[in-house]
Amino acid sequence: MFSRVLLGLLPCALLGCVDPAADFDDFNKRVEERERRHAEEEEMHGGADGGCGGLPAAMIEGSYYFTYRPKVAEDTPILALFEVTARDAAATGDFELDVLFKPVAIADKKTPLGEPSPGVMKVKADGSFTIDDFSIFIPGAANPVLEDTDFKALVHLSGTLCGEVDAPLATFCGDGLGELLEPVTVNLDGSSFGAQRLVGDAIPEPLGSCAETAGSP
Amino acid sequence: VSGARQLVAALFAALSLALVASPAAASGFSALGYMPDYYTAVTTTPVASYTNPAALRARPGLRWFAEFSLTYRVGTYDRAVSDIPEPADAQGANIGKAELHNWGIIPLLSGAMSLGDFSLGLGVFGPFGGDAGWDKNQKFKNHPEYVGAVDSTARWQGISGTWATMYLTAALAYEVPKTGLSLGVSGNAVRSQITLSQAVSATLDDNVKNEGRLHGDISGWSGSFGLGVHWAALDQQRLVFGLSYQSPPGGWGDGLRHEGTLRTNFGTGVNRDRVYLNQAFPDVIQAGVRMRPIPEVELRLSGNYLRNSVVRGQCLARKKTCEIDDDGTVSSTDGVVFNFVRRWHDSGGLRLAGSYFVREVHEVFAAVTWDGTAVPDATLDPGLLDGNDLGFNVGSNLRIARTLQLGLSYMLVYMLPRDNRGESILSDFKAPNHVPSADGQYTAMCSIFNVNLTGHYDL
């Protein structure tokens, strides 16, 4: 009952009728305001990465433990093995590497599950890098955000590689943009990630942002 | 009583016994328990096109009927738990009392015409639907971080929502000569519109740190039909029986499938998806009897029975089909966005009413109603505030001109308080069936002021 289907001309505003669309829009405004304030605070406290770049491809390639921290569920990072392979190990300056994203089981945080997702890491001489149009698949058993639900997403990762030119890169990190495509559309802008080189069989603690990897050994 | 009347009497007795023997519990989406006194299977108004098409034979001539109801509902939901503990600086964001104070307005129109042994009826009706909008939680007004908590502790199941299922109905009745028996049939073009706004997180729990919103706007057309019988067992309608059946919109199979837009915001901007809502809808049986032991007095007993047990879940999916299992859950996550587990049961209502005719042109009446709930404690939530309702109705009908009658009534519907603490199963499921727990205590009360005008012309 209490229908408003035929009541467009009646004084709902006066009576305070229910308006779900307005409630949704009000929330959006509040979120925008909060995010704007957060961005301002970050700008005041943050600083650009400096003193990076010049790493040859050979020092970047290897196996990493990858932590993707989605902005929409920061407490439940998605974990993966991340293989980086140099197309030309001696390359310096601008070059490309192949990457492979292999989500790991929630149960043990180390067993890769599902079809690996390939991508291309483009590195510039100043150390900045991007992995654009990175189509990733996360099977339900590797999905801590919604267990047993498969995720498909298209993300764009970017960051800056900082390390010694003659030693294997220990960590890299950055920010993520993009969109979850399945099971429902979700904007993933504002997400972050961190990657730690795997040494031996040890699985490191997840570090899902530059702030976290900066504090790592 | 003639032989034909005896036969019809036996048929009515059998059907009435079947109805009484069924478990009574009515609501869900049904608004019948909130309807004015004339929404019964033995009505004498043109609303018979919906309540019992055969009852169009109850009055001769040409009639139109305009009704307007103003409703005011108050309710509370005292949420008892937070699935994810509230942060220290967000105490009261998920646990505690929410209140609603909602106004509603309902104008409806119907008409009927009787010629010879036939009657034709047309009308617009709103037998299913409702709305709820919860008051703001002032403690979190302008909160810099927890920007969602201002929408009350009920927000994880509903900040605001409307469900309107409107029937555009055409009906035909035929009276078998010399029997007092009428048969009726109706067809309905059914328009449903569902809008809702509620809190949601990417992890489908009630973590205030990840709080987002969804807004669904879904609508569509479907069809249904009605059948009815109406029998004046004694002359001058001193004893009248009515029985009707309304099929579910969308049919008996998978039920309704309506299309619309789902907007979400998980704190990173607005997302849009095209979605389909799949759900079954109940069919409705109504029965009633009215009698005039003396010319000045009329007594009425009526009831309805809704097969709400077909409502197992409500599935919101990006694909057209969504198979809801008997336990209300959806097994496949392929294309499914959310599924709201319902597990309703059959329900019904009863109304006992009496009228006193001060003069032939002036009637005063009173009624008491019972409207049982379809929603078990396990799946009760503040988005669909529902319980066993007790109603009291008083009113008067007065002829104000030769062809015009004015009706006024007031109805108070009191929901018996509900307490499902420890009973809610909504958070027990995995995605896409998972929603935060709705454990808590519920109260509600609704006032309905009704004004109606009847025009009546002899043909």
XYZ file of C-alpha atoms in Angstrom:
676
model
C 0.000 0.000 0.000
C 1.087 3.598 0.516
C 1.781 3.764 -3.157
C 3.220 6.817 -4.756
C 2.971 5.525 -8.288
C 0.015 7.728 -9.137
C 0.809 10.530 -6.804
C 3.233 12.683 -8.658
C 1.164 15.774 -8.208
C 0.466 15.324 -4.539
C 2.418 17.132 -1.860
C 4.867 14.441 -0.818
C 7.497 17.023 -0.016
C 5.152 18.592 2.471
C 4.306 15.280 4.071
C 7.860 13.949 4.113
C 7.301 10.943 1.901
C 9.964 8.300 1.436
C 12.583 9.067 -1.227
C 15.255 6.355 -1.685
C 16.965 8.161 -4.583
C 17.463 11.274 -2.480
C 18.862 9.198 0.376
C 21.372 7.633 -2.007
C 22.398 10.982 -3.475
C 22.839 12.479 -0.010
C 25.236 9.700 0.881
C 27.231 10.303 -2.311
C 27.675 13.944 -1.370
C 28.890 13.043 2.089
C 31.399 10.555 0.655
C 32.680 13.098 -1.855
C 33.216 15.611 0.914
C 35.068 13.065 3.050
C 37.292 11.935 0.191
C 38.069 15.517 -0.777
C 39.169 16.181 2.777
C 41.263 13.007 2.867
C 42.969 13.994 -0.374
C 43.819 17.405 1.024
C 45.283 15.866 4.164
C 47.332 13.410 2.114
C 48.645 16.217 -0.029
C 49.742 18.118 3.054
C 51.543 15.152 4.586
C 52.662 13.206 1.543
C 55.708 13.749 -0.591
C 56.696 12.653 -4.013
C 58.932 9.677 -4.375
C 62.497 10.775 -5.090
C 65.854 9.281 -5.892
C 64.425 6.391 -7.800
C 64.846 4.955 -11.248
C 67.759 3.621 -13.297
C 67.141 0.000 -12.386
C 67.935 -2.506 -15.117
C 65.257 -5.047 -15.989
C 67.346 -7.855 -14.574
C 67.123 -6.375 -11.076
C 63.327 -6.136 -11.266
C 62.424 -9.555 -12.566
C 61.644 -12.302 -10.103
C 58.883 -13.651 -7.918
C 57.010 -11.378 -5.525
C 54.331 -11.734 -2.894
C 51.676 -9.312 -4.011
C 49.106 -7.631 -1.772
C 46.256 -5.718 -3.367
C 44.297 -3.625 -0.911
C 40.988 -2.604 -2.501
C 39.764 0.778 -1.377
C 36.285 -0.658 -0.858
C 37.497 -3.343 1.584
C 40.851 -2.250 2.916
C 40.835 -4.754 5.769
C 40.614 -7.733 3.440
C 43.530 -7.573 1.017
C 43.724 -9.910 -1.945
C 46.952 -11.891 -1.983
C 48.780 -13.268 -5.003
C 52.069 -14.495 -6.348
C 53.410 -12.049 -8.867
C 55.907 -13.178 -11.468
C 57.926 -10.533 -13.279
C 59.887 -11.597 -16.352
C 62.243 -9.310 -18.273
C 61.923 -9.303 -22.036
C 65.484 -8.005 -22.213
C 67.395 -8.509 -18.984
C 69.977 -5.858 -19.871
C 67.417 -3.185 -20.684
C 67.604 0.133 -18.878
C 65.720 3.401 -19.353
C 62.290 2.751 -20.865
C 61.455 -0.914 -21.176
C 58.736 -3.500 -20.651
C 58.423 -6.606 -18.520
C 55.840 -9.363 -18.554
C 53.937 -9.975 -15.343
C 51.755 -12.824 -14.180
C 49.211 -12.431 -11.369
C 48.404 -15.665 -9.502
C 45.905 -15.258 -6.628
C 46.575 -17.559 -3.670
C 44.168 -19.580 -1.550
C 42.585 -17.869 1.449
C 43.227 -21.049 3.398
C 47.062 -21.099 3.271
C 47.876 -17.783 1.589
C 50.374 -19.436 -0.715
C 48.776 -21.946 -3.090
C 48.065 -20.323 -6.449
C 44.510 -20.846 -7.707
C 42.802 -20.312 -11.002
C 44.060 -19.137 -14.323
C 46.985 -16.692 -13.940
C 46.356 -13.204 -15.308
C 49.051 -11.824 -17.632
C 49.963 -8.167 -17.962
C 52.658 -5.804 -19.147
C 54.687 -3.609 -16.833
C 55.963 -0.488 -18.569
C 58.946 1.090 -16.825
C 60.357 4.526 -17.544
C 63.845 5.835 -16.933
C 62.749 7.777 -13.857
C 61.563 4.524 -12.263
C 57.875 5.166 -12.696
C 55.907 2.223 -13.967
C 52.397 1.337 -15.021
C 50.499 -1.860 -15.618
C 47.546 -0.673 -17.666
C 44.396 -2.543 -18.633
C 45.390 -5.372 -16.346
C 42.561 -7.873 -16.540
C 42.652 -10.011 -13.410
C 40.603 -12.955 -12.292
C 40.234 -13.955 -8.620
C 38.550 -17.311 -8.026
C 36.172 -17.586 -5.055
C 38.574 -19.671 -2.978
C 41.173 -16.906 -3.269
C 38.728 -14.088 -2.632
C 38.766 -12.889 0.992
C 36.378 -10.021 0.222
C 33.498 -12.306 -0.766
C 34.401 -15.915 -0.186
C 33.328 -18.354 -2.893
C 32.541 -15.535 -5.275
C 34.627 -15.082 -8.404
C 35.854 -11.592 -9.151
C 36.798 -10.202 -12.521
C 38.386 -6.785 -12.591
C 40.165 -4.432 -14.906
C 42.788 -2.479 -12.996
C 45.493 0.024 -13.730
C 48.480 -0.087 -11.415
C 51.148 2.564 -11.117
C 54.078 3.358 -8.867
C 57.773 4.058 -8.770
C 60.580 1.518 -8.574
C 63.225 2.435 -6.049
C 66.244 0.313 -5.283
C 69.925 -0.331 -5.819
C 70.889 -0.647 -9.464
C 73.098 -3.633 -8.760
C 70.868 -5.564 -6.354
C 67.579 -7.368 -6.888
C 64.635 -5.116 -6.161
C 63.236 -5.987 -2.723
C 59.827 -4.328 -2.877
C 57.692 -2.157 -5.057
C 54.356 -0.535 -4.458
C 51.849 1.910 -5.796
C 48.268 2.880 -6.358
C 45.439 1.226 -8.214
C 42.623 2.498 -10.347
C 40.063 0.428 -12.132
C 36.799 -1.348 -11.882
C 35.435 -4.608 -10.620
C 33.428 -6.076 -13.494
C 31.954 -9.233 -11.964
C 29.810 -9.995 -9.989
C 28.837 -6.352 -9.830
C 30.349 -3.136 -11.068
C 32.451 -1.420 -8.427
C 34.826 1.472 -8.865
C 38.206 0.477 -7.421
C 39.924 3.847 -7.628
C 41.938 4.675 -4.551
C 43.160 1.128 -4.032
C 46.806 0.373 -3.285
C 49.256 -2.480 -3.576
C 52.616 -3.667 -2.363
C 54.925 -6.434 -3.583
C 57.771 -8.127 -1.700
C 60.378 -10.293 -3.350
C 60.037 -13.943 -2.357
C 63.119 -15.441 -0.832
C 63.018 -19.181 -0.303
C 59.720 -20.661 0.843
C 58.927 -18.010 3.412
C 55.640 -16.156 2.921
C 55.967 -12.596 4.188
C 53.344 -10.587 6.014
C 51.080 -8.810 3.535
C 52.055 -5.196 2.868
C 49.457 -3.538 0.688
C 50.602 0.030 0.192
C 53.703 2.203 -0.119
C 53.256 3.301 3.478
C 53.474 -0.340 4.539
C 56.378 -1.393 2.307
C 58.313 1.687 3.396
C 58.443 0.229 6.878
C 59.546 -3.202 5.746
C 63.122 -4.422 6.195
C -34.846 -21.928 -0.230
C -34.923 -23.307 -3.763
C -32.984 -26.399 -4.914
C -30.491 -24.262 -6.770
C -29.838 -22.210 -3.676
C -29.338 -25.353 -1.618
C -26.720 -26.560 -4.092
C -24.852 -23.280 -3.944
C -25.081 -23.324 -0.150
C -23.392 -26.707 -0.022
C -20.602 -25.504 -2.322
C -19.956 -22.421 -0.202
C -19.910 -24.446 2.988
C -17.258 -26.774 1.582
C -15.050 -23.938 0.350
C -15.400 -21.997 3.578
C -14.359 -25.001 5.640
C -11.281 -25.423 3.475
C -10.342 -21.828 4.094
C -10.875 -21.910 7.849
C -8.867 -25.111 8.175
C -5.800 -23.486 6.639
C -3.254 -21.891 8.912
C -3.893 -18.216 9.299
C -0.992 -16.111 9.989
C -1.127 -11.978 6.229
C 1.015 -9.513 5.181
C 4.286 -9.702 3.431
C 3.597 -7.369 0.549
C -0.158 -7.448 1.042
C -1.936 -4.300 2.140
C -5.310 -5.931 2.658
C -5.017 -5.681 6.419
C -4.734 -1.898 6.094
C -7.611 -1.518 3.692
C -10.886 0.187 4.599
C -13.895 -1.842 5.593
C -15.248 -2.178 2.061
C -12.278 -4.209 0.744
C -13.924 -7.586 1.215
C -15.413 -10.330 -0.923
C -18.910 -9.139 0.014
C -18.394 -5.458 -0.710
C -21.209 -3.413 -2.169
C -18.821 -0.878 -3.731
C -17.119 -0.914 -7.151
C -13.875 -2.091 -5.503
C -15.466 -5.493 -6.081
C -13.613 -5.494 -9.412
C -10.580 -6.454 -7.297
C -11.973 -8.026 -4.130
C -14.606 -10.189 -5.824
C -15.745 -9.436 -9.382
C -18.992 -11.301 -8.816
C -19.905 -8.810 -6.076
C -20.328 -6.152 -8.751
C -23.879 -7.516 -8.829
C -24.476 -6.304 -5.283
C -25.765 -2.922 -6.444
C -27.631 -1.875 -9.592
C -27.112 1.090 -11.885
C -24.029 3.074 -12.704
C -21.607 3.883 -9.915
C -18.263 5.552 -9.525
C -16.186 5.404 -6.389
C -13.338 7.731 -5.496
C -11.327 7.036 -2.377
C -8.483 8.819 -0.711
C -6.507 7.528 2.244
C -3.995 9.406 4.318
C -1.741 7.176 6.376
C 0.641 7.859 9.192
C 2.878 5.076 10.432
C 5.276 5.061 13.339
C 7.685 2.277 14.164
C 10.871 1.385 15.956
C 13.686 -1.076 15.412
C 16.130 -1.605 18.243
C 19.081 -3.385 16.650
C 20.718 -5.719 19.113
C 23.956 -6.720 17.393
C 26.659 -5.580 15.052
C 28.210 -8.381 13.017
C 31.471 -6.434 12.849
C 32.156 -4.739 16.197
C 31.565 -1.014 16.147
C 34.804 0.999 16.334
C 35.354 2.775 19.633
C 34.607 6.123 18.014
C 31.464 4.821 16.322
C 29.499 3.436 19.240
C 25.817 3.525 18.390
C 26.404 3.408 14.648
C 25.069 -0.123 14.284
C 23.457 -0.944 17.610
C 20.521 0.870 19.122
C 17.097 2.204 18.317
C 15.907 3.536 14.987
C 12.541 5.197 14.471
C 10.299 5.842 11.537
C 7.508 8.380 11.101
C 6.043 8.080 7.646
C 3.127 9.703 5.889
C 1.496 8.140 2.889
C -1.293 9.053 0.522
C -3.386 6.744 -1.608
C -5.980 7.918 -4.098
C -7.868 5.197 -5.953
C -10.751 5.187 -8.390
C -13.184 2.566 -9.565
C -16.550 2.290 -11.270
C -19.224 -0.237 -12.105
C -22.247 -0.524 -14.333
C -25.034 -3.101 -14.225
C -27.218 -3.853 -17.210
C -29.634 -6.754 -17.147
C -27.906 -9.805 -15.739
C -24.425 -8.424 -16.329
C -22.181 -5.938 -14.558
C -18.985 -4.397 -15.729
C -16.334 -2.957 -13.443
C -13.176 -0.931 -13.904
C -10.730 0.324 -11.340
C -7.278 1.115 -10.091
C -6.216 -0.738 -6.966
C -3.136 -1.089 -4.791
C -3.410 -4.411 -3.006
C 0.334 -4.947 -2.543
C 3.056 -2.625 -1.403
C 4.180 -0.268 1.272
C 6.969 2.047 2.144
C 9.331 2.777 4.976
C 11.800 5.566 5.574
C 13.820 5.586 8.770
C 14.609 8.751 10.687
C 18.177 10.046 10.831
C 20.515 9.184 13.687
C 21.364 12.676 14.905
C 24.385 11.398 16.812
C 26.181 10.931 13.501
C 24.929 14.007 11.711
C 27.903 15.619 9.897
C 30.291 12.969 11.204
C 33.587 13.449 9.311
C 34.474 9.760 8.908
C 31.431 7.565 9.400
C 29.316 9.349 6.850
C 26.831 6.499 6.558
C 25.867 6.076 10.188
C 23.493 9.046 10.137
C 21.018 6.856 8.242
C 20.014 4.965 11.428
C 20.805 1.528 12.740
C 18.175 0.110 10.381
C 20.169 1.168 7.317
C 21.797 -2.223 6.645
C 18.356 -3.563 5.753
C 16.701 -0.377 4.613
C 17.162 3.381 4.786
C 14.086 3.943 2.707
C 12.076 1.921 0.280
C 8.808 1.842 -1.554
C 6.988 -1.037 -3.123
C 3.905 -0.243 -5.155
C 1.995 -2.862 -7.078
C -0.955 -1.244 -8.782
C -3.739 -3.109 -10.523
C -5.572 -1.702 -13.512
C -8.571 -3.975 -13.437
C -11.489 -4.761 -15.697
C -14.154 -7.137 -14.403
C -17.314 -8.776 -15.621
C -20.061 -10.360 -13.524
C -23.057 -12.433 -14.521
C -26.012 -13.187 -12.282
C -27.738 -16.492 -12.831
C -31.435 -15.591 -12.965
C -33.577 -16.556 -9.985
C -30.710 -18.047 -7.964
C -29.123 -15.017 -6.350
C -25.863 -16.460 -7.576
C -23.373 -14.329 -9.470
C -20.147 -15.315 -11.110
C -17.357 -12.926 -11.908
C -14.069 -12.737 -13.682
C -11.473 -10.011 -13.828
C -8.236 -9.270 -15.613
C -5.473 -7.131 -14.200
C -2.658 -5.248 -15.833
C -0.236 -5.025 -12.944
C 2.393 -2.360 -12.632
C 5.048 -2.823 -9.956
C 7.610 -0.260 -8.976
C 10.232 -0.961 -6.363
C 12.761 1.548 -5.128
C 15.066 1.081 -2.192
C 18.136 2.537 -0.615
C 20.203 0.689 1.943
C 23.675 0.442 3.375
C 25.975 -2.204 1.973
C 29.660 -2.961 2.163
C 31.854 -4.715 -0.377
C 32.200 -7.560 2.085
C 28.387 -7.622 2.625
C 28.823 -7.209 6.382
C 28.062 -4.153 8.530
C 31.610 -2.813 8.761
C 31.138 0.927 9.149
C 34.652 1.540 7.866
C 33.742 0.122 4.464
C 30.209 1.404 4.372
C 28.605 2.037 1.032
C 25.145 2.338 -0.433
C 22.928 0.717 -2.966
C 19.940 2.235 -4.671
C 17.656 0.066 -6.729
C 14.935 1.328 -9.021
C 13.058 -1.525 -10.612
C 9.729 -1.684 -12.363
C 7.687 -3.675 -14.810
C 4.330 -4.862 -16.025
C 2.754 -8.230 -15.475
C -0.714 -9.710 -15.623
C -3.080 -11.651 -13.419
C -6.719 -12.611 -13.234
C -9.456 -12.932 -10.633
C -12.451 -15.199 -10.214
C -15.353 -14.820 -7.856
C -18.733 -16.021 -6.773
C -21.318 -14.040 -4.879
C -24.514 -15.463 -3.552
C -27.478 -13.703 -2.035
C -28.923 -16.586 -0.063
C -31.917 -14.615 1.166
C -33.902 -11.951 -0.644
C -33.046 -8.271 -0.218
C -29.486 -9.421 0.410
C -30.234 -10.270 4.023
C -27.636 -13.028 3.817
C -24.797 -12.829 1.315
C -21.735 -14.957 0.765
C -18.720 -14.087 -1.330
C -15.625 -15.942 -2.364
C -12.878 -14.847 -4.721
C -9.472 -15.802 -6.000
C -6.738 -13.563 -7.369
C -3.879 -15.198 -9.222
C -0.332 -13.998 -8.512
C 1.091 -11.311 -10.772
C 3.515 -12.980 -13.122
C 1.880 -16.388 -12.802
C 2.454 -19.418 -10.646
C 5.875 -20.406 -11.940
C 8.969 -18.337 -11.360
C 6.856 -15.275 -10.611
C 7.769 -11.708 -11.333
C 10.834 -10.638 -13.253
C 11.263 -6.906 -13.426
C 14.130 -4.867 -14.789
C 15.778 -1.774 -13.483
C 18.898 0.014 -12.412
C 21.132 -0.685 -9.482
C 23.384 2.117 -8.346
C 26.033 1.434 -5.752
C 28.690 3.487 -4.056
C 31.314 1.765 -1.939
C 33.074 4.995 -1.146
C 34.809 5.238 -4.512
C 32.102 6.760 -6.658
C 28.819 5.695 -8.169
C 28.573 2.421 -10.069
C 25.637 1.438 -12.266
C 24.351 -1.953 -13.281
C 21.331 -3.147 -15.212
C 19.615 -5.694 -12.984
C 16.619 -7.986 -12.843
C 14.545 -8.693 -9.753
C 13.225 -12.230 -9.613
C 10.697 -13.301 -7.030
C 7.464 -15.202 -6.641
C 4.255 -13.500 -5.579
C 1.355 -14.936 -3.581
C -2.115 -15.669 -4.850
C -4.998 -14.448 -2.712
C -8.247 -16.034 -1.627
C -10.896 -13.860 -0.042
C -14.159 -14.943 1.517
C -16.883 -13.178 3.406
C -20.424 -13.193 4.619
C -22.747 -10.328 5.459
C -26.142 -10.573 7.024
C -28.952 -8.309 8.171
C -30.719 -9.880 11.116
C -32.885 -6.758 11.324
C -33.170 -3.968 8.740
C -31.127 -1.509 10.834
C -28.181 -3.831 11.466
C -25.666 -5.524 9.204
C -22.943 -7.890 10.393
C -19.972 -8.856 8.270
C -17.293 -11.472 8.663
C -14.572 -11.648 6.063
C -11.096 -13.000 5.638
C -8.237 -13.498 3.262
C -5.595 -16.092 2.754
C -2.328 -15.448 0.979
C -0.086 -18.205 -0.262
C 3.000 -16.314 0.833
C 4.993 -19.501 1.230
C 5.925 -19.161 -2.443
C 8.077 -16.182 -1.486
C 11.370 -17.906 -0.726
C 13.771 -15.130 -1.710
C 14.220 -11.996 -3.765
C 17.072 -12.247 -6.213
C 18.750 -9.258 -7.784
C 20.833 -10.396 -10.730
C 22.568 -9.046 -13.809
C 21.110 -11.852 -15.872
C 17.417 -12.458 -16.450
C 17.095 -15.745 -14.653
C 17.920 -16.523 -11.071
C 17.016 -19.828 -9.537
C 16.002 -19.484 -5.901
C 16.156 -22.742 -3.989
C 13.417 -23.864 -1.653
C 15.449 -22.709 1.351
C 15.447 -19.194 -0.073
C 19.077 -19.158 -1.095
C 20.726 -18.941 -4.478
C 23.395 -21.547 -5.120
C 25.020 -20.018 -8.158
C 26.928 -16.783 -7.885
C 27.004 -16.433 -11.662
C 25.473 -13.076 -12.442
C 23.777 -12.777 -9.061
C 24.305 -9.509 -7.249
C 22.284 -10.055 -4.069
C 19.680 -12.480 -2.883
C 17.479 -11.634 0.067
C 16.432 -14.815 1.828
C 12.736 -14.573 2.843
C 11.311 -18.022 3.630
C 7.843 -16.599 4.217
C 4.900 -18.717 5.158
C 1.237 -18.619 4.207
C -0.692 -15.961 6.018
C -4.148 -14.503 6.360
C -6.443 -12.057 8.027
C -9.918 -11.800 9.502
C -12.318 -8.881 9.834
C -15.449 -8.711 11.939
C -17.586 -5.678 11.248
C -20.997 -4.334 12.060
C -23.087 -1.479 10.744
C -26.030 0.342 12.185
C -28.255 2.264 9.839
C -29.412 5.315 11.740
C -31.544 6.117 8.753
C -31.648 4.542 5.351
C -29.171 7.161 4.171
C -26.870 7.172 7.180
C -24.727 4.219 8.241
C -22.241 4.025 11.088
C -19.918 1.079 11.308
C -17.095 -0.444 13.322
C -14.737 -3.328 12.699
C -11.940 -5.243 14.337
C -9.291 -6.912 12.214
C -6.565 -9.429 12.597
C -3.823 -9.567 10.008
C -1.230 -12.294 10.469
C 2.361 -11.963 9.466
C 4.025 -13.876 6.658
C 7.532 -13.145 7.879
C 9.241 -15.518 10.301
C 11.574 -14.233 13.001
C 14.504 -15.733 11.128
C 14.185 -13.377 8.149
C 12.419 -10.423 9.719
C 14.169 -7.137 8.972
C 13.380 -3.428 9.300
C 13.304 -3.032 5.527
C 10.035 -4.900 5.580
C 8.562 -4.168 8.981
C 5.936 -6.817 9.417
C 4.092 -8.509 12.235
C 0.748 -9.706 13.493
C -1.569 -6.726 13.317
C -4.641 -5.908 15.320
C -6.858 -3.266 13.761
C -9.793 -1.108 14.835
C -11.924 0.676 12.313
C -14.817 3.126 12.771
C -16.621 5.159 10.195
C -19.771 6.454 8.679
C -21.434 6.644 5.280
C -23.893 9.400 4.594
C -25.920 10.204 1.507
C -25.278 13.882 0.919
C -27.264 14.238 -2.279
C -29.669 12.114 -4.252
C -26.855 10.490 -6.207
C -23.912 11.082 -3.916
C -22.668 9.340 -0.783
C -19.801 10.440 1.427
C -17.830 7.959 3.503
C -15.407 8.755 6.303
C -13.450 6.309 8.408
C -10.487 5.968 10.698
C -8.496 2.804 11.228
C -5.772 2.100 13.737
C -3.506 -0.867 13.035
C -1.321 -1.948 15.896
C 1.484 -4.411 15.265
C 2.099 -6.706 18.188
C 5.747 -6.069 19.201
C 8.288 -8.533 17.836
C 11.579 -9.660 19.302
C 13.839 -11.796 17.138
C 17.052 -11.395 19.131
C 19.130 -14.481 18.525
C 16.800 -15.650 15.760
C 17.918 -13.742 12.660
C 19.655 -15.990 10.143
C 20.334 -13.310 7.547
C 24.051 -13.110 8.319
C 24.499 -16.875 8.411
C 24.823 -17.204 4.639
C 27.694 -16.624 2.285
C 27.535 -14.203 -0.639
C 25.334 -13.485 -2.476
C 22.775 -14.495 0.179
C 24.462 -12.715 3.059
C 23.119 -9.545 4.623
C 23.883 -8.197 8.103
C 21.939 -9.567 11.026
C 18.541 -8.055 11.801
C 18.367 -9.260 15.395
C 16.368 -6.813 17.438
C 13.024 -5.601 18.706
C 10.326 -4.181 16.485
C 7.204 -2.083 17.051
C 4.823 -0.398 14.636
C 1.479 1.336 14.505
C -0.406 2.891 11.630
C -3.324 5.322 11.383
C -5.386 5.416 8.215
C -7.849 8.211 7.502
C -10.127 7.394 4.595
C -12.504 9.617 2.685
C -14.586 8.311 -0.184
C -17.296 9.477 -2.481
C -19.778 7.294 -4.321
C -21.826 8.475 -7.256
C -24.865 6.344 -8.038
C -27.182 6.649 -11.013
C -30.141 4.485 -11.953
C -30.077 3.141 -15.476
